Coordinates of C-alpha atoms (C1' of nucleotides) in Angstrom, one line a residue:
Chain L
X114 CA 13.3 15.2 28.5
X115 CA 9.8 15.9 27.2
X116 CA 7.8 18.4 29.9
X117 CA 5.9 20.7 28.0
X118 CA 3.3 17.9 28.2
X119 CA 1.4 17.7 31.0
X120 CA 0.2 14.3 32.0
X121 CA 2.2 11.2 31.8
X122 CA 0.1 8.9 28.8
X123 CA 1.0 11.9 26.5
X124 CA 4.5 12.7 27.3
X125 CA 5.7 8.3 27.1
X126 CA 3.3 8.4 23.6
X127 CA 5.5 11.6 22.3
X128 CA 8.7 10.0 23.5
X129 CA 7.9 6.6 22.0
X130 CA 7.8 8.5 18.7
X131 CA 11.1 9.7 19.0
X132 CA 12.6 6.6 20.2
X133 CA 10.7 4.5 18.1
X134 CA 11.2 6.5 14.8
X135 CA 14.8 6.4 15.3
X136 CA 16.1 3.1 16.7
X137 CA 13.4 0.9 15.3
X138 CA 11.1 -1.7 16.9
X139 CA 14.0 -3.8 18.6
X140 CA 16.4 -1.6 18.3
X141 CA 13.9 0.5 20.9
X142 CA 14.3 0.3 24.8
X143 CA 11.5 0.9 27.1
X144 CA 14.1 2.2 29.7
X145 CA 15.0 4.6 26.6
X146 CA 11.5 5.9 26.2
X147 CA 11.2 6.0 30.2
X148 CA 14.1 8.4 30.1
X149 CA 13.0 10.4 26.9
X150 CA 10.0 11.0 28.9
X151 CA 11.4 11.7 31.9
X152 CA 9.2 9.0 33.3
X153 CA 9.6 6.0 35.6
X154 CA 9.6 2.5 34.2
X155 CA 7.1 0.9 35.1
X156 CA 4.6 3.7 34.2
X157 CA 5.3 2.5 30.5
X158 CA 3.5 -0.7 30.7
X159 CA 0.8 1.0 33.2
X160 CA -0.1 3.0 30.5
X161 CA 0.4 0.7 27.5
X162 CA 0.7 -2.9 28.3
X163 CA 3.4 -3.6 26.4
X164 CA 6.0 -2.6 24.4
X165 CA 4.5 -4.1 21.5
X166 CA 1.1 -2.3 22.2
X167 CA 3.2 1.2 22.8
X168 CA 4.4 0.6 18.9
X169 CA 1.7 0.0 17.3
X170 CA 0.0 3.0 18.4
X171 CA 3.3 4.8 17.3
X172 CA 3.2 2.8 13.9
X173 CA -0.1 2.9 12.8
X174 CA -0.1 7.0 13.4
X175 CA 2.9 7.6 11.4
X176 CA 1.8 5.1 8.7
X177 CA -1.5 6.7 7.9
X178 CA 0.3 10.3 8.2
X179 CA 2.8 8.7 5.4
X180 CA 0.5 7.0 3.1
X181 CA -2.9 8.4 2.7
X182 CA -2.0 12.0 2.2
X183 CA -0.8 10.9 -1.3
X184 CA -3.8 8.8 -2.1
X185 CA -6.2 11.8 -1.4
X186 CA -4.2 14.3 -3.3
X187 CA -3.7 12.2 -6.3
X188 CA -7.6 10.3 -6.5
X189 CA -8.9 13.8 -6.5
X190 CA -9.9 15.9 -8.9
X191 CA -7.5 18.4 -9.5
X192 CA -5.3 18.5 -13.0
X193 CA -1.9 15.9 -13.1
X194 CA 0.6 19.5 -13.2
X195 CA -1.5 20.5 -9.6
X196 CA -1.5 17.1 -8.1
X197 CA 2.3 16.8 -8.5
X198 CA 2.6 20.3 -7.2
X199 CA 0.3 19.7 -4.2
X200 CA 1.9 16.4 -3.6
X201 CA 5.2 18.1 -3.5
X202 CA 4.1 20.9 -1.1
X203 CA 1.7 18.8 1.5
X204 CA 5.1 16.0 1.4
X205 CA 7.8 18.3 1.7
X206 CA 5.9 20.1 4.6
X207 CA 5.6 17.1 6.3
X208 CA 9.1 15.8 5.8
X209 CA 10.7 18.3 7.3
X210 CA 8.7 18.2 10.3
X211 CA 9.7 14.0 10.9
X212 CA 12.5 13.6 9.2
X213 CA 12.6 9.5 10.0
X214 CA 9.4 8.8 9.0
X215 CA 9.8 7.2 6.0
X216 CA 12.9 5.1 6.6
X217 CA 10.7 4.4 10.4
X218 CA 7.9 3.1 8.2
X219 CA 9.8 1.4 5.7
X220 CA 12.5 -0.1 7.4
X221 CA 9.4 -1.9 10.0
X222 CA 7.8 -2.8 6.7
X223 CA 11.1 -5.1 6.1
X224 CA 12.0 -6.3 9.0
X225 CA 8.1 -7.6 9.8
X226 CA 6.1 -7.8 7.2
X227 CA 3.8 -10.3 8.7
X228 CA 3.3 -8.1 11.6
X229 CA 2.1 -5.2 9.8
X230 CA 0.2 -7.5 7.3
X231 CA -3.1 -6.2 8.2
X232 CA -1.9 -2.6 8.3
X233 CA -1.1 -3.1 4.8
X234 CA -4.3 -5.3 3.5
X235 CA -6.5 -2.6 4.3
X236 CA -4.3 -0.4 0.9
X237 CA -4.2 -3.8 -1.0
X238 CA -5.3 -3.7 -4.4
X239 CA -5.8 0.8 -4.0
X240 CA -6.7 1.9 -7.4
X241 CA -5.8 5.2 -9.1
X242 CA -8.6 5.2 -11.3
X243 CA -8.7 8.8 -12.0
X244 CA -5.0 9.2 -11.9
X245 CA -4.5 7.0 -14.7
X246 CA -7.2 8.3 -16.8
X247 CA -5.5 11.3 -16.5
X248 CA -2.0 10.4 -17.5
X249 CA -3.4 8.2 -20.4
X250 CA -5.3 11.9 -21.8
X251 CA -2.0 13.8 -21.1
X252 CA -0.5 11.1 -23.2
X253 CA -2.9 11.4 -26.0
X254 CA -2.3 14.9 -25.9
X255 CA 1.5 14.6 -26.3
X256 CA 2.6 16.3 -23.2
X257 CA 4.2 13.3 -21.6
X258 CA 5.3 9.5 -23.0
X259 CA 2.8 6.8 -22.1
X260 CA 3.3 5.8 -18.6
X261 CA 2.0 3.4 -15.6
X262 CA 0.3 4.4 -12.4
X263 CA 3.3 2.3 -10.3
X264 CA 6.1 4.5 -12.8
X265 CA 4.5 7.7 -12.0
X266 CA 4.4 7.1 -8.3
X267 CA 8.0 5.7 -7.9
X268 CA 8.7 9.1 -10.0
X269 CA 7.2 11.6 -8.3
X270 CA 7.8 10.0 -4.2
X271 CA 11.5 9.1 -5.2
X272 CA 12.6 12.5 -6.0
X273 CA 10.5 14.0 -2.8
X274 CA 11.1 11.3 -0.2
X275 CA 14.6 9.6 -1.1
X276 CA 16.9 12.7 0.3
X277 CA 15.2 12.2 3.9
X278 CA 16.0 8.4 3.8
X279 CA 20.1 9.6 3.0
X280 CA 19.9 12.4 5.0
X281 CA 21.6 10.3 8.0
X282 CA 24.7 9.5 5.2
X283 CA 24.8 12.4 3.4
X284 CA 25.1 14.6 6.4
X285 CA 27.7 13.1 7.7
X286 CA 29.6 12.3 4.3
X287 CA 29.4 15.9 3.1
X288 CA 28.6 17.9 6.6
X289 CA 25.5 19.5 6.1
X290 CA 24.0 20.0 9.7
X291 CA 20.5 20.2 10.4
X292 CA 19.7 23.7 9.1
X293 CA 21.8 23.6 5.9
X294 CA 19.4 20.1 5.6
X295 CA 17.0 22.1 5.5
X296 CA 17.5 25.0 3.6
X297 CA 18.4 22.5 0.6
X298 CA 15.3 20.9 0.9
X299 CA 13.5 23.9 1.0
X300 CA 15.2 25.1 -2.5
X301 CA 14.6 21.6 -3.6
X302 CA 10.9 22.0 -2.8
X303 CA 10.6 24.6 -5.9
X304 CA 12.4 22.9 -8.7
X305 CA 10.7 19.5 -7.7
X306 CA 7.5 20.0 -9.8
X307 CA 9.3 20.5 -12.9
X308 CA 11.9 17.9 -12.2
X309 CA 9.0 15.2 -12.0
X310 CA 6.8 16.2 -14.8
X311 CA 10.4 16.3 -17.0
X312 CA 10.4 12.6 -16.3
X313 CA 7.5 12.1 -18.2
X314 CA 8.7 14.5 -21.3
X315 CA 8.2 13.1 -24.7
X316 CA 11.5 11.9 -26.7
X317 CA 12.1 15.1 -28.7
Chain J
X199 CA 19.3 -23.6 4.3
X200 CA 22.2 -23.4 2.0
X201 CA 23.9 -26.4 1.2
X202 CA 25.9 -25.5 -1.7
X203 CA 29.1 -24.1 0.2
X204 CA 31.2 -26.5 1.7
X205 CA 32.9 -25.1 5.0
X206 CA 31.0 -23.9 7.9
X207 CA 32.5 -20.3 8.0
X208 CA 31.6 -19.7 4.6
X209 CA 27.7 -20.7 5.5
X210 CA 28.3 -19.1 8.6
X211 CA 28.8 -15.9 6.7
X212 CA 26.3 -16.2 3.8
X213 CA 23.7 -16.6 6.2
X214 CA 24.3 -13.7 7.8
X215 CA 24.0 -11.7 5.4
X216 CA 21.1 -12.9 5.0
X217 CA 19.4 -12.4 7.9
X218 CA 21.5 -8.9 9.2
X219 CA 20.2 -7.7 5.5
X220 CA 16.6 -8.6 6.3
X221 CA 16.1 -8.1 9.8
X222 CA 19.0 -4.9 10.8
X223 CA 21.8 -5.7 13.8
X224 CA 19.4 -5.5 16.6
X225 CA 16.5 -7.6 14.8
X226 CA 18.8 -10.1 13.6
X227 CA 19.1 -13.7 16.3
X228 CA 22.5 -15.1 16.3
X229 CA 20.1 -18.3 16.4
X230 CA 18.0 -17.6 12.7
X231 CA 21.6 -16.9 11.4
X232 CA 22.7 -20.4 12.5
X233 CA 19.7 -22.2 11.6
X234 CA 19.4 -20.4 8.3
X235 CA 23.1 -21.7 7.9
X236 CA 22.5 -25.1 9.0
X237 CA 24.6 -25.0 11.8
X238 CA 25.0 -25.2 15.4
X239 CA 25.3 -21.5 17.4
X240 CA 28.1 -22.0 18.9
X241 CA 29.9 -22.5 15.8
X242 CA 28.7 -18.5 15.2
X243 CA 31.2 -17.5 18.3
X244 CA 33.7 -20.1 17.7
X245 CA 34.4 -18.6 13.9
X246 CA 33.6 -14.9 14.7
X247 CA 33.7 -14.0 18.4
X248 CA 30.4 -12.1 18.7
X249 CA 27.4 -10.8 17.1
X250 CA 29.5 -7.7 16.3
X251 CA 32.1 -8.9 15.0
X252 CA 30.7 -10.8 12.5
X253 CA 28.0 -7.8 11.8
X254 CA 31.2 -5.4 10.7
X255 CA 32.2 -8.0 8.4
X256 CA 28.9 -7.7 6.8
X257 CA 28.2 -4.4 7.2
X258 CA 31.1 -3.2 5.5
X259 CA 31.4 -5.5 3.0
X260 CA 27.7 -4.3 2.4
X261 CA 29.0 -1.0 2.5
X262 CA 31.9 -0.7 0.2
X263 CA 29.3 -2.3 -2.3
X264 CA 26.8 0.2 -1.8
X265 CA 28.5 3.7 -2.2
X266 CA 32.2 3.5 -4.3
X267 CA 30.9 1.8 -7.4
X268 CA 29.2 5.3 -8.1
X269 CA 32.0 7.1 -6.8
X270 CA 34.2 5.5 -9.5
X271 CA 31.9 6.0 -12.2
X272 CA 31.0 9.3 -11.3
X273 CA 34.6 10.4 -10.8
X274 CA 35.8 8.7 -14.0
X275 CA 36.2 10.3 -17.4
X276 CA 33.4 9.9 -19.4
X277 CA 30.8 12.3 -20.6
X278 CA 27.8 13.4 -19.0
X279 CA 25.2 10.9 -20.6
X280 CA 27.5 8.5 -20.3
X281 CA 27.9 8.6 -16.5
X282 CA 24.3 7.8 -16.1
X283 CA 23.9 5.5 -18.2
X284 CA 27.2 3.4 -16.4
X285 CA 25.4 4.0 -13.5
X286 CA 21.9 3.0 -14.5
X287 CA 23.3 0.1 -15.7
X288 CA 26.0 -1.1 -12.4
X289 CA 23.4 -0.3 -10.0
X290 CA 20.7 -1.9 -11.6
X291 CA 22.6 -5.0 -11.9
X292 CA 23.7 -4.9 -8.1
X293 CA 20.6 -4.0 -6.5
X294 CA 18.6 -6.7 -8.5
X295 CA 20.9 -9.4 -6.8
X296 CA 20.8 -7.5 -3.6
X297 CA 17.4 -5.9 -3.2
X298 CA 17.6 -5.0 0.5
X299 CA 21.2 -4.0 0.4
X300 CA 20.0 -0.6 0.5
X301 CA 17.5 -0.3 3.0
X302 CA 20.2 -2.3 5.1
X303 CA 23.3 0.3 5.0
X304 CA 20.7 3.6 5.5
X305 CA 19.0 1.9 8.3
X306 CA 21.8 1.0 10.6
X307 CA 23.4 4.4 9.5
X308 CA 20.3 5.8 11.1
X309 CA 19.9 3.4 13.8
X310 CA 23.6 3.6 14.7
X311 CA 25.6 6.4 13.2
X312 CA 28.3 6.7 15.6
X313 CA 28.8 2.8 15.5
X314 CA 29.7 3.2 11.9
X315 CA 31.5 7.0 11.9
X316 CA 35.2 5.9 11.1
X317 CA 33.5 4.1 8.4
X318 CA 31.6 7.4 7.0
X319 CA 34.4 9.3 8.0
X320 CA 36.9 7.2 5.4
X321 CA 34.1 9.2 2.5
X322 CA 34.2 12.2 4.5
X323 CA 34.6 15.3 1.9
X324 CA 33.8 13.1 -0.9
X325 CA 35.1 15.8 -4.3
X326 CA 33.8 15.3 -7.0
X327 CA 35.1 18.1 -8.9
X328 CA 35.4 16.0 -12.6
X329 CA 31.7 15.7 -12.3
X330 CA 31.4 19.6 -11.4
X331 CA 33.1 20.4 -14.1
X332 CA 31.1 18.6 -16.7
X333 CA 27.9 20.0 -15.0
X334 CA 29.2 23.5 -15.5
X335 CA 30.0 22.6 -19.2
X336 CA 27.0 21.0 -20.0
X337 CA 25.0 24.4 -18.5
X338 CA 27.1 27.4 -20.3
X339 CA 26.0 24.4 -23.6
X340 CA 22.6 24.9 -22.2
X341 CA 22.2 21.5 -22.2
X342 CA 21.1 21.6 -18.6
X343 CA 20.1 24.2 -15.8
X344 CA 22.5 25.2 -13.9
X345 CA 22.9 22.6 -10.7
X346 CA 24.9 21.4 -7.8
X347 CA 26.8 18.2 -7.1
X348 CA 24.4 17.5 -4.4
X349 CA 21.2 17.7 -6.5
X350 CA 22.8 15.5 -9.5
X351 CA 23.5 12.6 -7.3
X352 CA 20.4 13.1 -5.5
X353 CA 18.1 13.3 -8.7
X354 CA 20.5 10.4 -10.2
X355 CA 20.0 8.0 -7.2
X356 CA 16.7 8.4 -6.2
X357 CA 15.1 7.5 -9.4
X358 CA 17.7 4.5 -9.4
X359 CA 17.4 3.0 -5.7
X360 CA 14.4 3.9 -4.1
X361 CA 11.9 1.4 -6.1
X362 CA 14.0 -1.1 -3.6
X363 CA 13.3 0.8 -1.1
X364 CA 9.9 0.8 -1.4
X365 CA 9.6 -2.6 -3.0
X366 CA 8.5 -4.9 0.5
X367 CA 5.5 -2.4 1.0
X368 CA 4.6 -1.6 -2.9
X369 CA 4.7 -5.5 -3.5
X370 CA 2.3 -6.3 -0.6
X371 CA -0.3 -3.0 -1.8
X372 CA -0.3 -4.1 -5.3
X373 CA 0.2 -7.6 -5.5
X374 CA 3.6 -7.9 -7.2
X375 CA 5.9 -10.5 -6.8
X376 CA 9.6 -11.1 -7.2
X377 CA 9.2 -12.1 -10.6
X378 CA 7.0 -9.1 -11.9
X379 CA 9.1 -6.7 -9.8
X380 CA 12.4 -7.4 -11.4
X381 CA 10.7 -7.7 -15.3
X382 CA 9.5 -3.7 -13.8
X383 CA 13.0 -2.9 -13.1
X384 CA 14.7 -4.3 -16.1
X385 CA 11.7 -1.9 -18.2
X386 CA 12.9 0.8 -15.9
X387 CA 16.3 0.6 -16.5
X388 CA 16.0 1.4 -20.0
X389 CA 13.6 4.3 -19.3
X390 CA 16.0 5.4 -16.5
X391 CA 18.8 7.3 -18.2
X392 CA 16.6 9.9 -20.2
X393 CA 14.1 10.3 -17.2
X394 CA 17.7 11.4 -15.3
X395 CA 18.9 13.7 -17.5
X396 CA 15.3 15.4 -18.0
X397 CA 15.2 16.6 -14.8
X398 CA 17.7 18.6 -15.3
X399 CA 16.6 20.0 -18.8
X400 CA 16.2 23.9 -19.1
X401 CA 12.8 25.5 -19.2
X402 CA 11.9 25.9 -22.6
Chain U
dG225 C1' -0.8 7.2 39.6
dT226 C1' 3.9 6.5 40.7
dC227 C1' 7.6 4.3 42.7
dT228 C1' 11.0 0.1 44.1
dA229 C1' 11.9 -4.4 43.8
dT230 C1' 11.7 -8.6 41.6
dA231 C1' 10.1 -12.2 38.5
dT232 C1' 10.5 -14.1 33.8
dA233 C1' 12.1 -14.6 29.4
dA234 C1' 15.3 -13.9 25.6
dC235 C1' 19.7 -13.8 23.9
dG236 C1' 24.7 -13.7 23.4
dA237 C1' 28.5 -16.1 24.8
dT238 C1' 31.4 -19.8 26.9
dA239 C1' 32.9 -24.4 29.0
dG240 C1' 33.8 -28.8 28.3
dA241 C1' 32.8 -33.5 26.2
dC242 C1' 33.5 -35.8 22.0
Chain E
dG44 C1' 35.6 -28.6 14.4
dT45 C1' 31.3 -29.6 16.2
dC46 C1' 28.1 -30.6 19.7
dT47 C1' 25.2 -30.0 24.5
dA48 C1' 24.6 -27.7 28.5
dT49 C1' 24.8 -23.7 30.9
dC50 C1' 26.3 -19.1 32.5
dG51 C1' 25.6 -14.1 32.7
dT52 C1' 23.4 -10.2 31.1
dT53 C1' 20.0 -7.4 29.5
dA54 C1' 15.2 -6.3 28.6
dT55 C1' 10.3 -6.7 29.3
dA56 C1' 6.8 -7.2 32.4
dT57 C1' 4.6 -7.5 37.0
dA58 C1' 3.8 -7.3 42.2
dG59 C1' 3.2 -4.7 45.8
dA60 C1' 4.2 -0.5 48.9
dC61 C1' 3.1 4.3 49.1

DNA sequence: GTCTATATAACGATAGAC
DNA sequence: GTCTATCGTTATATAGAC
């Protein structure tokens, strides 16, 4: 039950996230979201059409809050050791705040890519022009080995994102509860900038 | 279609994981799984009861393949560098024959945890006090900072599975396809072992 | 705007002929 | 073992009263 929120579009649209961001697309029941609301039925598709309406609202929102932060942070202008630490901070931040958001987004990604198609067209061919003119001069000073743009970014979101997406197993494999979660992540968040530029170190 | 097995069961079974592995329990049609099979649906219920019958078979199957192969290897007696490297090398092999097995097992454990608890619960207070042990070793050598259980397997898998993870939405964004992905993971996988153990390499 | 009642469609599962 | 036809349930969506 959701009533800090006062009128009824806001309250189905916060409980759609929740829903949503757990279960999946078809895995999601309006009735669910009706309940999470604390809302009647009906008032779901008064407000929203559809189901399939209601999620891409939901989608599209958590998409751009998963995606372009990253872009910004790393097409800017700041130096490679600051853009990983930045990237680190603004992600980890975030994370902990929606803890399902990447598997949400990922996991839609897979099951419909045709659906999300244009979603994803309007990122097709992103370029890291500044990014990799920066690793390359990094490389020519001998701080890292030579790299790609796609290594670098599997590098530096794997070690930040990947312990959300096995949170759900880990937690219950090794029973760390929701706060424990946390705290880890937390201690995490300080040796992650060093773990990721290590990744890069040159043999010897 | 597949054509190459002869009895229907067999099909039956292949196609599901198939489709389960793309599409999740409540995204996957009993239907797809028989068409993808070349069969008739009722043949789906006349071999395996229900939907959910024949989604444990998969699931766990999917399961077992996912999590103890690094359990054994990480448990086992070799040395440090060698761990990772066995692992590099098993997982790599696995996921590049299975490239949604991942994103299958963490999603339905999020969609569904208490669906698949006995399951988890079988893992439940994993040890892995040979692996401890090294890590300690390796630290008072000063070979590594000092470091928990949790962080190794973390570092150690992320940089191994997520590129899977990621792979349906990175492929789309930068126009890579199945071919150039796995030449990209077989580059990786070389790369992989070294990347590992740097992040765990002292300051200075 | 919000409710109850109901239409409509999708899907899993079964009966029964062959 | 395999098919067609159909049942029963569940879920989305809408109609209509308040």
């Amino acid at each position: 039950m959701i009533n800090q929120l006062d009128n009824t579009e806001d309250k189905v649209l916060h409980a759609a996230r929740i829903v949503f961001q757990k279960k999946g697309y078809s895995g999601a029941r309006m009735e669910e979201i009706a309940n999470t609301a604390g809302v009647n039925k009906a008032l779901l598709n008064y407000y929203y059409r559809s189901k399939e309406k209601l999620f891409r609202q939901v989608f599209e929102e958590a998409f751009s809050e998963f995606i372009p932060t990253v872009i910004n942070i790393l097409n800017g202008d700041l130096p490679l050791d600051m853009k990983i630490y930045r990237t680190v901070d603004v992600y980890t931040r975030m994370l902990l705040k929606n803890k399902d958001l990447p598997m949400f987004v990922l996991n839609e990604i897979r099951e419909n890519p045709n659906k999300i198609e244009e979603l994803l067209m309007t990122k097709k061919h992103l370029t890291f022009q500044k990014l990799e003119q920066q690793l390359y001069e990094e490389y020519e000073k001998g701080t890292i080995v030579e790299t790609t743009v796609h290594t670098f970014l599997i590098n530096l979101l794997s070690l930040i994102v990947y312990p959300y997406i096995v949170q759900p197993m880990m937690s219950r494999m090794f029973d760390i509860d929701d706060k424990k979660f946390e705290e880890l992540m937390l201690e995490r968040k300080n040796a992650l900038p060093a773990m990721i530029i290590e990744t890069f170190r040159p043999k010897n």
